[in-house]
Coordinates of C-alpha atoms in Angstrom, one line a residue:
X2 CA -26.4 9.9 114.4
X3 CA -27.7 8.8 117.9
X4 CA -24.5 6.9 118.5
X5 CA -22.4 10.0 117.8
X6 CA -24.6 12.1 120.1
X7 CA -24.2 9.6 123.0
X8 CA -20.4 9.8 122.5
X9 CA -20.4 13.6 122.7
X10 CA -22.6 13.6 125.9
X11 CA -20.3 11.1 127.5
X12 CA -17.2 13.2 126.8
X13 CA -18.9 16.3 128.2
X14 CA -19.9 14.4 131.4
X15 CA -16.4 13.2 132.0
X16 CA -15.0 16.8 131.9
X17 CA -17.7 18.1 134.3
X18 CA -16.5 18.4 138.1
X19 CA -18.3 16.4 140.8
X20 CA -21.4 17.8 142.6
X21 CA -20.5 20.5 145.2
X22 CA -17.0 21.0 144.0
X23 CA -17.9 24.1 142.0
X24 CA -19.4 25.9 145.1
X25 CA -16.4 24.9 147.4
X26 CA -13.8 26.1 145.1
X27 CA -15.6 29.2 143.9
X28 CA -12.6 31.4 144.5
X29 CA -9.8 29.0 143.8
X30 CA -10.1 27.0 140.6
X31 CA -7.1 24.8 139.9
X32 CA -6.1 24.5 136.3
X33 CA -7.8 21.6 134.6
X34 CA -5.7 18.6 134.3
X35 CA -4.4 17.9 130.8
X36 CA -6.6 15.4 129.0
X37 CA -5.3 12.0 128.3
X38 CA -3.6 11.9 124.9
X39 CA -5.5 8.8 123.7
X40 CA -8.9 10.3 124.7
X41 CA -8.1 13.6 122.9
X42 CA -7.3 11.8 119.6
X43 CA -10.4 9.8 119.9
X44 CA -12.5 12.8 120.5
X45 CA -11.1 14.7 117.5
X46 CA -11.7 11.7 115.2
X47 CA -15.3 11.4 116.4
X48 CA -15.9 15.0 115.8
X49 CA -14.5 14.8 112.3
X50 CA -16.7 11.8 111.5
X51 CA -19.7 13.6 112.9
X52 CA -19.1 16.7 110.8
X53 CA -18.5 14.7 107.6
X54 CA -21.7 12.7 108.2
X55 CA -23.7 15.9 108.7
X56 CA -22.3 17.5 105.6
X57 CA -22.9 14.4 103.6
X58 CA -26.5 14.2 104.7
X59 CA -27.1 17.8 104.0
X60 CA -25.6 17.4 100.5
X61 CA -27.8 14.4 99.8
X62 CA -30.9 16.3 101.0
X63 CA -30.1 19.3 98.7
X64 CA -29.4 17.0 95.8
X65 CA -32.7 15.3 96.1
X66 CA -34.5 18.6 96.1
X67 CA -32.6 20.0 93.1
X68 CA -34.6 20.0 89.8
X69 CA -33.3 17.7 87.1
X70 CA -31.1 19.3 84.5
X71 CA -32.7 20.1 81.1
X72 CA -31.8 17.9 78.3
X73 CA -31.5 19.9 75.0
X74 CA -33.9 18.7 72.3
X75 CA -32.6 17.4 69.0
X76 CA -32.3 20.1 66.3
X77 CA -35.3 20.0 63.9
X78 CA -34.5 18.1 60.7
X79 CA -36.4 16.2 58.0
X80 CA -37.7 13.6 60.5
X81 CA -40.5 14.4 63.0
X82 CA -39.6 15.5 66.5
X83 CA -40.2 12.8 69.1
X84 CA -42.9 13.5 71.7
X85 CA -44.6 11.5 74.4
X86 CA -43.4 10.1 77.8
X87 CA -39.9 9.6 76.5
X88 CA -39.4 13.1 75.4
X89 CA -36.8 15.2 77.2
X90 CA -38.2 17.3 80.1
X91 CA -38.2 21.1 79.9
X92 CA -36.4 23.3 82.4
X93 CA -38.7 25.5 84.3
X94 CA -36.1 28.1 85.5
X95 CA -35.9 29.9 82.2
X96 CA -32.2 29.3 81.9
X97 CA -30.8 28.7 78.4
X98 CA -30.2 25.0 77.6
X99 CA -26.7 23.8 77.9
X100 CA -24.7 23.7 74.7
X101 CA -24.7 20.4 72.8
X102 CA -21.7 18.3 73.8
X103 CA -21.0 20.2 77.1
X104 CA -21.6 17.1 79.2
X105 CA -19.6 14.7 77.1
X106 CA -16.8 17.1 75.9
X107 CA -17.5 16.3 72.3
X108 CA -17.9 19.0 69.7
X109 CA -21.5 19.9 68.8
X110 CA -22.8 18.5 65.6
X111 CA -23.4 21.0 62.8
X112 CA -27.1 21.5 61.9
X113 CA -28.2 19.6 58.7
X114 CA -27.8 21.5 55.5
X115 CA -31.0 22.6 53.6
X116 CA -31.8 20.1 50.8
X117 CA -30.7 21.3 47.3
X118 CA -33.3 22.5 44.9
X119 CA -33.7 20.9 41.5
X120 CA -32.3 23.1 38.8
X121 CA -33.6 23.0 35.2
X122 CA -30.5 23.5 32.9
X123 CA -32.1 23.2 29.5
X124 CA -35.5 22.8 27.8
X125 CA -35.7 21.5 24.2
X126 CA -38.5 20.8 21.7
X127 CA -38.1 17.4 19.9
X128 CA -40.3 15.4 17.7
X129 CA -42.5 12.9 19.5
X130 CA -42.0 10.1 17.0
X131 CA -45.7 9.4 16.7
X132 CA -47.4 11.5 14.0
X133 CA -47.8 15.1 15.0
X134 CA -46.8 14.5 18.7
X135 CA -44.0 16.7 20.1
X136 CA -41.8 16.2 23.1
X137 CA -40.7 18.8 25.7
X138 CA -37.4 17.6 27.2
X139 CA -36.1 19.3 30.3
X140 CA -32.6 18.5 31.7
X141 CA -32.7 18.6 35.6
X142 CA -29.8 18.6 38.0
X143 CA -30.2 17.7 41.7
X144 CA -33.2 15.9 43.2
X145 CA -36.1 14.9 41.0
X146 CA -39.0 17.3 41.5
X147 CA -42.7 16.2 41.5
X148 CA -44.4 17.3 38.3
X149 CA -48.0 18.4 37.8
X150 CA -49.3 18.9 34.3
X151 CA -52.4 20.8 33.2
X152 CA -53.8 21.1 29.7
X153 CA -54.8 24.7 28.9
X154 CA -56.8 26.2 26.1
X155 CA -53.7 26.8 24.0
X156 CA -51.2 24.3 25.1
X157 CA -50.0 22.8 28.4
X158 CA -48.7 24.0 31.8
X159 CA -46.2 21.9 33.8
X160 CA -45.4 22.8 37.4
X161 CA -42.1 21.4 38.8
X162 CA -42.4 21.4 42.6
X163 CA -39.5 23.1 44.4
X164 CA -37.5 23.6 41.2
X165 CA -35.8 26.6 39.7
X166 CA -34.4 27.6 36.4
X167 CA -30.7 28.0 35.7
X168 CA -29.6 31.6 35.3
X169 CA -30.1 33.0 31.8
X170 CA -32.2 30.0 30.6
X171 CA -34.5 31.0 27.8
X172 CA -35.8 28.0 25.9
X173 CA -36.6 28.5 22.2
X174 CA -39.8 27.2 20.6
X175 CA -39.8 24.9 17.6
X176 CA -42.2 23.1 15.3
X177 CA -45.8 23.0 16.6
X178 CA -44.7 24.7 19.9
X179 CA -45.2 28.4 19.2
X180 CA -44.0 29.8 22.5
X181 CA -42.2 28.5 25.7
X182 CA -42.2 30.4 29.0
X183 CA -40.4 29.6 32.3
X184 CA -41.6 31.3 35.5
X185 CA -40.8 30.8 39.2
X186 CA -43.8 31.2 41.4
X187 CA -44.4 30.2 45.0
X188 CA -41.1 28.2 45.2
X189 CA -42.1 26.2 42.1
X190 CA -41.1 26.4 38.5
X191 CA -43.8 26.7 35.8
X192 CA -43.1 25.6 32.2
X193 CA -45.8 26.9 29.9
X194 CA -45.9 25.8 26.2
X195 CA -48.3 27.3 23.7
X196 CA -49.0 25.0 20.7
X197 CA -50.5 25.6 17.3
X198 CA -53.3 23.2 18.1
X199 CA -55.0 22.2 21.3
X200 CA -53.3 19.4 23.3
X201 CA -55.4 16.2 23.6
X202 CA -53.1 14.2 25.8
X203 CA -49.9 14.8 27.9
X204 CA -47.7 11.8 28.7
X205 CA -45.0 12.3 31.4
X206 CA -41.8 10.2 31.4
X207 CA -38.8 10.6 33.7
X208 CA -35.4 9.2 32.8
X209 CA -33.1 9.3 35.8
X210 CA -29.5 10.4 35.1
X211 CA -26.6 8.1 35.7
X212 CA -22.9 8.8 36.5
X213 CA -23.5 12.5 37.1
X214 CA -25.7 13.0 34.0
X215 CA -28.8 15.2 34.5
X216 CA -32.2 13.7 34.7
X217 CA -34.4 14.0 31.6
X218 CA -38.1 14.9 32.1
X219 CA -40.1 14.3 28.9
X220 CA -43.6 15.7 28.3
X221 CA -45.1 14.1 25.1
X222 CA -47.9 16.3 23.8
X223 CA -50.4 14.8 21.4
X224 CA -52.4 17.4 19.6
X225 CA -56.2 17.1 19.3
X226 CA -57.6 16.2 15.8
X227 CA -58.1 19.2 13.6
X228 CA -61.4 21.0 14.4
X229 CA -61.8 19.5 17.9
X230 CA -62.2 22.0 20.8
X231 CA -59.9 21.3 23.8
X232 CA -61.5 19.7 26.8
X233 CA -61.4 21.7 30.0
X234 CA -58.5 20.6 32.2
X235 CA -59.4 18.4 35.2
X236 CA -57.1 20.3 37.5
X237 CA -59.0 23.5 37.3
X238 CA -56.7 25.6 35.1
X239 CA -58.3 28.9 34.3
X240 CA -59.4 29.2 30.6
X241 CA -57.9 31.9 28.6
X242 CA -59.9 35.1 28.3
X243 CA -59.7 35.3 24.5
X244 CA -60.7 32.3 22.5
X245 CA -58.5 31.3 19.6
X246 CA -60.0 32.1 16.1
X247 CA -60.7 29.0 13.9
X248 CA -57.6 28.2 11.9
X249 CA -59.2 26.1 9.1
X250 CA -62.3 26.2 6.9
X251 CA -63.8 23.2 8.8
X252 CA -63.4 24.9 12.1
X253 CA -65.0 28.1 10.7
X254 CA -68.0 26.1 9.4
X255 CA -68.4 24.3 12.7
X256 CA -68.2 27.6 14.7
X257 CA -70.9 29.1 12.4
X258 CA -73.1 26.1 13.0
X259 CA -72.7 26.3 16.8
X260 CA -73.6 30.0 16.6
X261 CA -76.7 29.2 14.7
X262 CA -77.7 26.5 17.2
X263 CA -77.1 28.9 20.1
X264 CA -79.2 31.7 18.4
X265 CA -82.0 29.2 17.8
X266 CA -82.0 28.2 21.4
X267 CA -82.1 31.9 22.5
X268 CA -85.0 32.7 20.2
X269 CA -86.9 29.6 21.4
X270 CA -86.4 30.7 25.0
X271 CA -87.6 34.3 24.2
X272 CA -90.7 32.9 22.5
X273 CA -91.4 30.8 25.6
X274 CA -91.0 33.8 27.9
X275 CA -93.3 35.9 25.7
X276 CA -96.0 33.2 25.8
X277 CA -95.9 33.1 29.6
X278 CA -96.4 36.8 29.8
X279 CA -99.4 36.5 27.5
X280 CA -101.0 33.8 29.6
X281 CA -100.3 31.0 27.2
X282 CA -99.5 27.6 28.7
X283 CA -95.7 27.1 29.2
X284 CA -94.0 24.6 27.1
X285 CA -90.6 23.2 27.6
X286 CA -88.7 23.6 24.4
X287 CA -85.5 21.5 24.4
X288 CA -82.8 23.2 22.4
X289 CA -81.5 21.2 19.3
X290 CA -78.6 19.0 19.9
X291 CA -75.4 19.0 17.9
X292 CA -73.5 15.8 17.9
X293 CA -69.8 15.8 17.1
X294 CA -68.4 12.8 15.4
X295 CA -64.6 12.6 14.8
X296 CA -63.6 10.7 11.7
X297 CA -60.4 8.7 12.1
X298 CA -57.4 9.8 10.0
X299 CA -56.9 8.0 6.8
X300 CA -53.5 6.2 6.2
X301 CA -52.5 8.9 3.9
X302 CA -53.2 11.6 6.5
X303 CA -51.3 9.7 9.2
X304 CA -48.3 9.3 6.8
X305 CA -48.4 13.0 6.0
X306 CA -48.4 13.9 9.7
X307 CA -45.5 11.6 10.4
X308 CA -43.6 13.0 7.4
X309 CA -44.1 16.6 8.7
X310 CA -42.8 15.4 12.1
X311 CA -39.7 14.0 10.4
X312 CA -39.0 17.2 8.6
X313 CA -39.3 19.1 11.9
X314 CA -36.8 16.7 13.4
X315 CA -34.3 17.2 10.6
X316 CA -34.5 21.0 11.0
X317 CA -33.8 20.5 14.7
X318 CA -30.8 18.2 13.9
X319 CA -32.4 15.1 15.4
X320 CA -31.5 12.6 12.8
X321 CA -32.6 9.6 14.8
X322 CA -36.0 11.2 15.5
X323 CA -36.3 12.0 11.8
X324 CA -35.6 8.4 10.8
X325 CA -38.2 7.1 13.2
X326 CA -40.8 9.5 11.9
X327 CA -40.2 8.6 8.3
X328 CA -40.4 4.9 9.1
X329 CA -43.7 5.5 10.9
X330 CA -45.0 7.3 7.8
X331 CA -44.0 4.3 5.6
X332 CA -45.7 1.9 8.0
X333 CA -48.9 4.1 7.9
X334 CA -48.8 4.2 4.1
X335 CA -46.5 1.6 2.5
X336 CA -44.2 3.2 0.0
X337 CA -45.1 6.8 1.0
X338 CA -42.9 8.5 -1.6
X339 CA -41.8 11.6 0.2
X340 CA -40.9 9.7 3.3
X341 CA -39.1 7.0 1.3
X342 CA -37.0 9.6 -0.5
X343 CA -36.2 11.5 2.6
X344 CA -35.3 8.3 4.5
X345 CA -33.1 7.1 1.6
X346 CA -31.2 10.3 1.6
X347 CA -30.7 10.1 5.3
X348 CA -29.2 6.6 4.9
X349 CA -26.9 7.8 2.1
X350 CA -25.8 10.7 4.3
X351 CA -25.0 8.2 7.0
X352 CA -22.9 6.1 4.6
X353 CA -25.3 3.2 4.3
X354 CA -26.0 2.9 0.5
X355 CA -27.3 -0.7 0.8
X356 CA -29.9 0.4 3.4
X357 CA -30.9 3.3 1.1
X358 CA -31.3 0.9 -1.8
X359 CA -33.5 -1.4 0.3
X360 CA -35.8 1.5 1.3
X361 CA -36.2 2.6 -2.3
X362 CA -36.9 -0.9 -3.7
X363 CA -39.5 -1.5 -1.0
X364 CA -41.1 1.8 -1.8
X365 CA -41.1 1.1 -5.5
X366 CA -42.7 -2.3 -4.9
X367 CA -45.6 -0.5 -3.2
X368 CA -45.6 2.6 -5.6
X369 CA -44.3 1.2 -8.9
X370 CA -43.2 3.7 -11.5
X371 CA -42.8 6.6 -9.1
X372 CA -40.5 9.0 -10.9
X373 CA -38.6 10.6 -8.1
X374 CA -37.9 7.2 -6.4
X375 CA -36.9 5.7 -9.7
X376 CA -34.5 8.5 -10.5
X377 CA -32.9 8.3 -7.0
X378 CA -32.5 4.5 -7.3
X379 CA -31.0 4.8 -10.8
X380 CA -28.4 7.4 -9.6
X381 CA -27.5 5.2 -6.7
X382 CA -26.9 2.2 -9.0
X383 CA -24.9 4.3 -11.5
X384 CA -22.6 5.8 -8.9
X385 CA -21.9 2.2 -7.7
X386 CA -20.9 1.3 -11.3
X387 CA -24.0 -0.7 -12.2
X388 CA -24.8 1.3 -15.3
X389 CA -27.0 -1.2 -17.1
X390 CA -29.0 -1.8 -14.0
X391 CA -29.6 1.9 -13.6
X392 CA -30.8 2.2 -17.3
X393 CA -33.1 -0.8 -16.9
X394 CA -34.6 0.8 -13.7
X395 CA -35.3 4.0 -15.6
X396 CA -36.8 2.2 -18.7
X397 CA -39.2 0.3 -16.4
X398 CA -40.8 3.6 -15.4
X399 CA -41.5 4.6 -19.1
X400 CA -43.5 6.0 -20.6
X401 CA -44.1 8.9 -18.2
X402 CA -44.5 12.6 -18.0
X403 CA -41.4 13.4 -15.9
X404 CA -38.9 15.2 -18.1
X405 CA -36.1 14.7 -15.6
X406 CA -36.4 10.9 -15.9
X407 CA -35.8 11.2 -19.7
X408 CA -32.9 13.6 -19.2
X409 CA -31.2 11.2 -16.7
X410 CA -31.8 8.3 -19.2
X411 CA -30.1 10.4 -22.0
X412 CA -27.1 11.0 -19.8
X413 CA -26.7 7.3 -18.8
X414 CA -27.2 6.1 -22.4
X415 CA -24.5 8.7 -23.5
X416 CA -22.2 7.3 -20.8
X417 CA -22.9 3.7 -22.1
X418 CA -21.8 4.8 -25.6
X419 CA -25.3 4.5 -27.2
X420 CA -25.6 7.9 -28.9
X421 CA -28.8 7.2 -30.8
X422 CA -30.7 6.1 -27.6
X423 CA -29.2 9.2 -25.8
X424 CA -30.4 11.6 -28.5
X425 CA -33.9 10.0 -28.5
X426 CA -34.1 10.4 -24.6
X427 CA -32.9 14.0 -24.8
X428 CA -35.5 14.9 -27.4
X429 CA -38.2 13.4 -25.2
X430 CA -37.0 15.4 -22.2
X431 CA -36.8 18.6 -24.2
X432 CA -40.3 18.1 -25.6
X433 CA -41.6 18.3 -22.1
X434 CA -39.2 21.0 -20.8
X435 CA -37.6 22.9 -23.7
X436 CA -35.7 25.5 -21.6
X437 CA -33.2 23.1 -20.0
X438 CA -29.9 24.2 -21.4
X439 CA -27.9 21.2 -20.2
X440 CA -30.2 18.9 -22.1
X441 CA -29.6 20.8 -25.3
X442 CA -25.8 20.4 -24.7
X443 CA -26.4 16.6 -24.2
X444 CA -28.4 16.4 -27.4
X445 CA -25.7 18.3 -29.3
X446 CA -23.0 15.8 -28.1
X447 CA -25.1 12.8 -29.1
X448 CA -25.8 14.3 -32.6
X449 CA -22.2 15.1 -33.0
X450 CA -21.3 11.5 -32.3
X451 CA -23.8 10.4 -34.9
X452 CA -22.1 12.6 -37.5
X453 CA -25.0 15.1 -37.7
X454 CA -22.9 18.3 -37.4
X455 CA -25.5 20.9 -38.4
X456 CA -28.1 19.5 -36.0
X457 CA -25.5 19.4 -33.3
X458 CA -24.5 23.0 -33.9
X459 CA -28.1 24.1 -33.7
X460 CA -28.5 22.3 -30.4
X461 CA -25.4 24.0 -29.1
X462 CA -26.7 27.4 -30.2
X463 CA -30.0 26.8 -28.4
X464 CA -28.1 25.9 -25.3
X465 CA -26.0 29.1 -25.4
X466 CA -29.1 31.2 -25.9
X467 CA -30.6 29.9 -22.6
X468 CA -27.5 30.7 -20.6
X469 CA -24.8 28.3 -19.4
X470 CA -22.4 27.9 -16.6
X471 CA -18.8 29.1 -17.4
X472 CA -17.4 25.6 -17.9
X473 CA -20.3 24.6 -20.3
X474 CA -20.0 27.9 -22.1
X475 CA -16.4 27.3 -22.9
X476 CA -17.1 23.7 -24.0
X477 CA -20.0 24.8 -26.3
X478 CA -17.8 27.5 -27.8
X479 CA -15.0 25.0 -28.6
X480 CA -17.5 22.6 -30.2
X481 CA -19.1 25.3 -32.3
X482 CA -15.6 26.4 -33.5
X483 CA -14.7 22.8 -34.3
X484 CA -17.9 22.5 -36.3
X485 CA -17.1 25.7 -38.2
X486 CA -19.8 27.9 -36.5

């Protein structure tokens, strides 16, 4: 800048007249001589450079004093917002922040979408496969919600964090679960199950869905042994206002004993208070204690519990669950007759007669001579064409009190062509149950084959008097007509 100022002063001095010339020529001033062309161009260029430098310096000075532009903060998202010395400075002029992408020319990014809520599409009640246990199975779409479970006085409460129920979902109770309720509260979904007996244990299992299938949340509820009061839930769930009445005689006796103990304690406390008022020395009377000892279930009780679970599974259409329950019953009590019969019928229904025969033979090895299992095995063998094996199976169970076993033996002996043995078996069956019309018809056929027409006609008349199906009625009428009756 000093160089430019010196140049300007030099130009001004060259254009100034010499000393004394101004006073001498006050009245007459000749026109100034035209400047030299080269000097004029140089002066103009110097002036342009000076003005440009001055403007540049002023711009730089103003730019240094201008506050820094505000950098817009990142939109809030799932991650925490950055803070500290590297955070973007805030603008102090109160102006709105520039739109995202204004400096770069790129379109602003859309704000992240809110995360999807888990949706419960279905809730089912299935057998637990372990005695009287039961499973609550919920099908969930979307993210997997955290689950909190609480045992209540009459069942269990499960809270699915951030979840909601599908529109119109109304789960139906089944088996030991007497009531199911879904309720959305505080952004969560509550699933409350009321059971016939208190719940001793809740096991939670999550099976993530694959290839678009929904997730499966399973709550396995194990009921408390009969007569045991439910423990207060550790999560602070409020107890119900009304206590459930004892359901069994054992629970009634135990409740009465607890009332007697409570009454004795109250009377002892009253006597102690009365003694204090009378001036007698105070004594600390400790109330009597009542110990509760739980007896383990017997093998027969465990088998019956598993059998009941299997029947519940069959009613629900869960054939695999029913098969597991019946197998558990037979493990608890080898040869458990009702479970073996039900399991064999399941195998026959599934088209596995060899597996059904194996189940029945194993059960008969543990429970020899059981009538229902023997008859089922004999029918299976007869339908397979093994007539003599079926008859031998029935005769191994004799003698017995089951009339149906003798009736089946009479029919198989008749089919084998042994009329005398058939008549003998039918008479044994009718001696135990005389009002079985079909057995009287079988006896009449056997006697007719033996040439004993009058006895056969009497058997036919007895059958007709008890009532017959239309086909048998026609057959008996034809035989009586053939015998002349």
